[in-house]
Structure formats: C-alpha cells, structure tokens
Amino acid sequence: MRTPKKFHYIFNMRDLSRIYQGMWNANLPPSIDAKSILRLWRHECLRVFQDRLIEEEEKHYLEHIKLKQIIEDTFPDCSEYALRDPIVWTEFQSALKLLEAEEKADSPVGALHEMSLNQ
C-alpha cells in the first residue's frame, strides 16, 4: 500500500491513540448508550485513517468493508445503528457560543460592557 505516491501511508500506535483521544475529548452526555459510543468510535476511525487515504476505492474499502466487518462481527446488536449514515459528531451550539464570546471580547463595546458589569 505504501508507495512513493503514497508515502504518508504509515499507520502506527500513535494513530490508535488519536482515535481514543478524540473519543475522550468528545463532550458526551452522561446517559450515552453503547450504540452511540460505537458510532463515535467509527467516526474517529474514519477521521484518523480514512482522511489520510487518497483513492476513493481505498476509502470505500476501509469504511464499507473493513469497519463494517469489524462492527458486525464484534457488536452485532449495535451494528445497524453504528453503521448508519451520515455520521456527524459536532456541537454547533457550543461553537457558536465560543464565537460570540470571542467577538464580544474583541470589540471595544463588548470590553466596556464587561468592565461595567464587573464594577
């Protein structure tokens, strides 16, 4: 698989740690179920491994053959939910709150307003 054209096709233990780091950093609710955790694991595998692949057939092989096989063999009860598309993990609301907070802090009016509230 590794060729001069695909010199970046080196995967090691650091890549595995990126999967679990991504899962650890996800802001999950305390009541999350096993199906959702498996879905998050699939998302992180695709993020770490599939994003580095060049050819579409390699991406398809990873997602629709290898990951599907692993999930169906290991977690047959959760596989239908975990393999559902689209797979999106993000928090738009918290990202919007952070952006609004940055805009307020950067503007002189926002800074003056914050100072007046603190007095």
PDB file of C-alpha atoms in Angstrom:
ATOM      1  CA  MET A   1       0.000   0.000   0.000  1.00  0.00           C
ATOM      2  CA  ARG A   2       2.881   2.400   0.706  1.00  0.00           C
ATOM      3  CA  THR A   3       4.467   3.731  -2.488  1.00  0.00           C
ATOM      4  CA  PRO A   4       6.357   6.916  -3.415  1.00  0.00           C
ATOM      5  CA  LYS A   5       2.993   8.402  -4.402  1.00  0.00           C
ATOM      6  CA  LYS A   6       1.506   7.370  -1.045  1.00  0.00           C
ATOM      7  CA  PHE A   7       4.463   7.922   1.265  1.00  0.00           C
ATOM      8  CA  HIS A   8       2.165   9.057   4.090  1.00  0.00           C
ATOM      9  CA  TYR A   9       0.505   5.617   4.332  1.00  0.00           C
ATOM     10  CA  ILE A  10       2.273   4.786   7.570  1.00  0.00           C
ATOM     11  CA  PHE A  11      -0.028   3.933  10.445  1.00  0.00           C
ATOM     12  CA  ASN A  12       1.222   3.222  13.952  1.00  0.00           C
ATOM     13  CA  MET A  13       0.215   3.186  17.605  1.00  0.00           C
ATOM     14  CA  ARG A  14       0.044   6.982  17.654  1.00  0.00           C
ATOM     15  CA  ASP A  15      -2.867   6.783  15.229  1.00  0.00           C
ATOM     16  CA  LEU A  16      -4.696   4.434  17.588  1.00  0.00           C
ATOM     17  CA  SER A  17      -4.151   6.900  20.402  1.00  0.00           C
ATOM     18  CA  ARG A  18      -5.674   9.654  18.216  1.00  0.00           C
ATOM     19  CA  ILE A  19      -8.867   7.608  17.954  1.00  0.00           C
ATOM     20  CA  TYR A  20      -9.182   7.270  21.703  1.00  0.00           C
ATOM     21  CA  GLN A  21      -8.086  10.854  22.302  1.00  0.00           C
ATOM     22  CA  GLY A  22     -10.873  12.025  20.006  1.00  0.00           C
ATOM     23  CA  MET A  23     -13.363   9.883  21.905  1.00  0.00           C
ATOM     24  CA  TRP A  24     -12.069  11.162  25.232  1.00  0.00           C
ATOM     25  CA  ASN A  25     -12.326  14.802  24.111  1.00  0.00           C
ATOM     26  CA  ALA A  26     -15.891  14.403  22.844  1.00  0.00           C
ATOM     27  CA  ASN A  27     -18.363  16.174  25.074  1.00  0.00           C
ATOM     28  CA  LEU A  28     -20.646  13.207  25.732  1.00  0.00           C
ATOM     29  CA  PRO A  29     -23.742  13.254  27.901  1.00  0.00           C
ATOM     30  CA  PRO A  30     -23.583  11.019  30.994  1.00  0.00           C
ATOM     31  CA  SER A  31     -26.512   8.961  29.713  1.00  0.00           C
ATOM     32  CA  ILE A  32     -24.904   7.954  26.393  1.00  0.00           C
ATOM     33  CA  ASP A  33     -25.590   4.394  25.285  1.00  0.00           C
ATOM     34  CA  ALA A  34     -23.236   1.762  23.850  1.00  0.00           C
ATOM     35  CA  LYS A  35     -24.595   2.201  20.313  1.00  0.00           C
ATOM     36  CA  SER A  36     -23.660   5.878  20.318  1.00  0.00           C
ATOM     37  CA  ILE A  37     -20.187   5.173  21.693  1.00  0.00           C
ATOM     38  CA  LEU A  38     -19.652   2.625  18.927  1.00  0.00           C
ATOM     39  CA  ARG A  39     -20.837   5.202  16.401  1.00  0.00           C
ATOM     40  CA  LEU A  40     -18.373   7.726  17.828  1.00  0.00           C
ATOM     41  CA  TRP A  41     -15.593   5.117  17.583  1.00  0.00           C
ATOM     42  CA  ARG A  42     -16.462   4.578  13.900  1.00  0.00           C
ATOM     43  CA  HIS A  43     -16.393   8.344  13.327  1.00  0.00           C
ATOM     44  CA  GLU A  44     -12.963   8.651  14.940  1.00  0.00           C
ATOM     45  CA  CYS A  45     -11.593   5.706  12.911  1.00  0.00           C
ATOM     46  CA  LEU A  46     -12.756   7.374   9.730  1.00  0.00           C
ATOM     47  CA  ARG A  47     -11.329  10.712  10.856  1.00  0.00           C
ATOM     48  CA  VAL A  48      -7.912   9.260  11.671  1.00  0.00           C
ATOM     49  CA  PHE A  49      -7.478   6.663   8.927  1.00  0.00           C
ATOM     50  CA  GLN A  50      -9.809   7.471   6.041  1.00  0.00           C
ATOM     51  CA  ASP A  51      -8.891  11.149   5.904  1.00  0.00           C
ATOM     52  CA  ARG A  52      -5.315  10.189   5.010  1.00  0.00           C
ATOM     53  CA  LEU A  53      -6.262   7.882   2.146  1.00  0.00           C
ATOM     54  CA  ILE A  54      -6.033   9.224  -1.389  1.00  0.00           C
ATOM     55  CA  GLU A  55      -8.048   6.929  -3.618  1.00  0.00           C
ATOM     56  CA  GLU A  56     -11.807   6.556  -3.323  1.00  0.00           C
ATOM     57  CA  GLU A  57     -11.673   2.762  -3.591  1.00  0.00           C
ATOM     58  CA  GLU A  58      -9.346   2.641  -0.565  1.00  0.00           C
ATOM     59  CA  LYS A  59     -11.702   4.892   1.398  1.00  0.00           C
ATOM     60  CA  HIS A  60     -14.641   2.706   0.383  1.00  0.00           C
ATOM     61  CA  TYR A  61     -12.744  -0.447   1.392  1.00  0.00           C
ATOM     62  CA  LEU A  62     -11.966   0.945   4.831  1.00  0.00           C
ATOM     63  CA  GLU A  63     -15.460   2.229   5.584  1.00  0.00           C
ATOM     64  CA  HIS A  64     -17.786  -0.194   3.838  1.00  0.00           C
ATOM     65  CA  ILE A  65     -15.808  -3.414   4.102  1.00  0.00           C
ATOM     66  CA  LYS A  66     -13.278  -3.420   6.960  1.00  0.00           C
ATOM     67  CA  LEU A  67     -15.010  -1.227   9.552  1.00  0.00           C
ATOM     68  CA  LYS A  68     -18.375  -2.737   8.672  1.00  0.00           C
ATOM     69  CA  GLN A  69     -16.953  -6.238   9.127  1.00  0.00           C
ATOM     70  CA  ILE A  70     -15.341  -5.362  12.468  1.00  0.00           C
ATOM     71  CA  ILE A  71     -18.512  -3.754  13.815  1.00  0.00           C
ATOM     72  CA  GLU A  72     -20.843  -6.513  12.597  1.00  0.00           C
ATOM     73  CA  ASP A  73     -18.608  -9.297  13.923  1.00  0.00           C
ATOM     74  CA  THR A  74     -17.857  -7.693  17.283  1.00  0.00           C
ATOM     75  CA  PHE A  75     -21.091  -5.823  18.052  1.00  0.00           C
ATOM     76  CA  PRO A  76     -23.912  -7.488  16.085  1.00  0.00           C
ATOM     77  CA  ASP A  77     -26.651  -5.949  18.258  1.00  0.00           C
ATOM     78  CA  CYS A  78     -25.438  -2.381  17.679  1.00  0.00           C
ATOM     79  CA  SER A  79     -24.190  -2.676  14.110  1.00  0.00           C
ATOM     80  CA  GLU A  80     -27.265  -1.342  12.317  1.00  0.00           C
ATOM     81  CA  TYR A  81     -27.230   1.894  14.318  1.00  0.00           C
ATOM     82  CA  ALA A  82     -23.436   2.291  14.295  1.00  0.00           C
ATOM     83  CA  LEU A  83     -23.215   1.909  10.518  1.00  0.00           C
ATOM     84  CA  ARG A  84     -25.957   4.428   9.772  1.00  0.00           C
ATOM     85  CA  ASP A  85     -25.025   7.444   7.630  1.00  0.00           C
ATOM     86  CA  PRO A  86     -24.448  10.355   7.729  1.00  0.00           C
ATOM     87  CA  ILE A  87     -22.102  10.230  10.666  1.00  0.00           C
ATOM     88  CA  VAL A  88     -21.585  13.681  12.135  1.00  0.00           C
ATOM     89  CA  TRP A  89     -20.233  14.494  15.578  1.00  0.00           C
ATOM     90  CA  THR A  90     -20.069  18.178  16.380  1.00  0.00           C
ATOM     91  CA  GLU A  91     -21.527  20.750  18.694  1.00  0.00           C
ATOM     92  CA  PHE A  92     -22.725  23.727  16.734  1.00  0.00           C
ATOM     93  CA  GLN A  93     -24.303  25.434  19.731  1.00  0.00           C
ATOM     94  CA  SER A  94     -21.153  25.470  21.846  1.00  0.00           C
ATOM     95  CA  ALA A  95     -19.082  26.540  18.830  1.00  0.00           C
ATOM     96  CA  LEU A  96     -21.477  29.435  18.273  1.00  0.00           C
ATOM     97  CA  LYS A  97     -21.255  30.449  21.944  1.00  0.00           C
ATOM     98  CA  LEU A  98     -17.447  30.459  21.756  1.00  0.00           C
ATOM     99  CA  LEU A  99     -17.517  32.561  18.597  1.00  0.00           C
ATOM    100  CA  GLU A 100     -19.925  35.059  20.139  1.00  0.00           C
ATOM    101  CA  ALA A 101     -17.775  35.281  23.279  1.00  0.00           C
ATOM    102  CA  GLU A 102     -14.675  35.984  21.172  1.00  0.00           C
ATOM    103  CA  GLU A 103     -16.492  38.693  19.217  1.00  0.00           C
ATOM    104  CA  LYS A 104     -17.664  40.374  22.421  1.00  0.00           C
ATOM    105  CA  ALA A 105     -14.200  40.247  23.963  1.00  0.00           C
ATOM    106  CA  ASP A 106     -12.557  41.627  20.817  1.00  0.00           C
ATOM    107  CA  SER A 107     -14.911  44.571  20.380  1.00  0.00           C
ATOM    108  CA  PRO A 108     -14.365  47.763  22.418  1.00  0.00           C
ATOM    109  CA  VAL A 109     -18.086  47.933  23.226  1.00  0.00           C
ATOM    110  CA  GLY A 110     -18.050  44.368  24.495  1.00  0.00           C
ATOM    111  CA  ALA A 111     -14.988  45.073  26.633  1.00  0.00           C
ATOM    112  CA  LEU A 112     -16.581  48.231  28.103  1.00  0.00           C
ATOM    113  CA  HIS A 113     -19.785  46.334  28.783  1.00  0.00           C
ATOM    114  CA  GLU A 114     -17.854  43.598  30.595  1.00  0.00           C
ATOM    115  CA  MET A 115     -15.980  46.213  32.653  1.00  0.00           C
ATOM    116  CA  SER A 116     -19.237  47.920  33.646  1.00  0.00           C
ATOM    117  CA  LEU A 117     -20.711  44.602  34.753  1.00  0.00           C
ATOM    118  CA  ASN A 118     -17.678  43.818  36.898  1.00  0.00           C
ATOM    119  CA  GLN A 119     -17.835  47.100  38.878  1.00  0.00           C
TER     120      GLN A 119
END
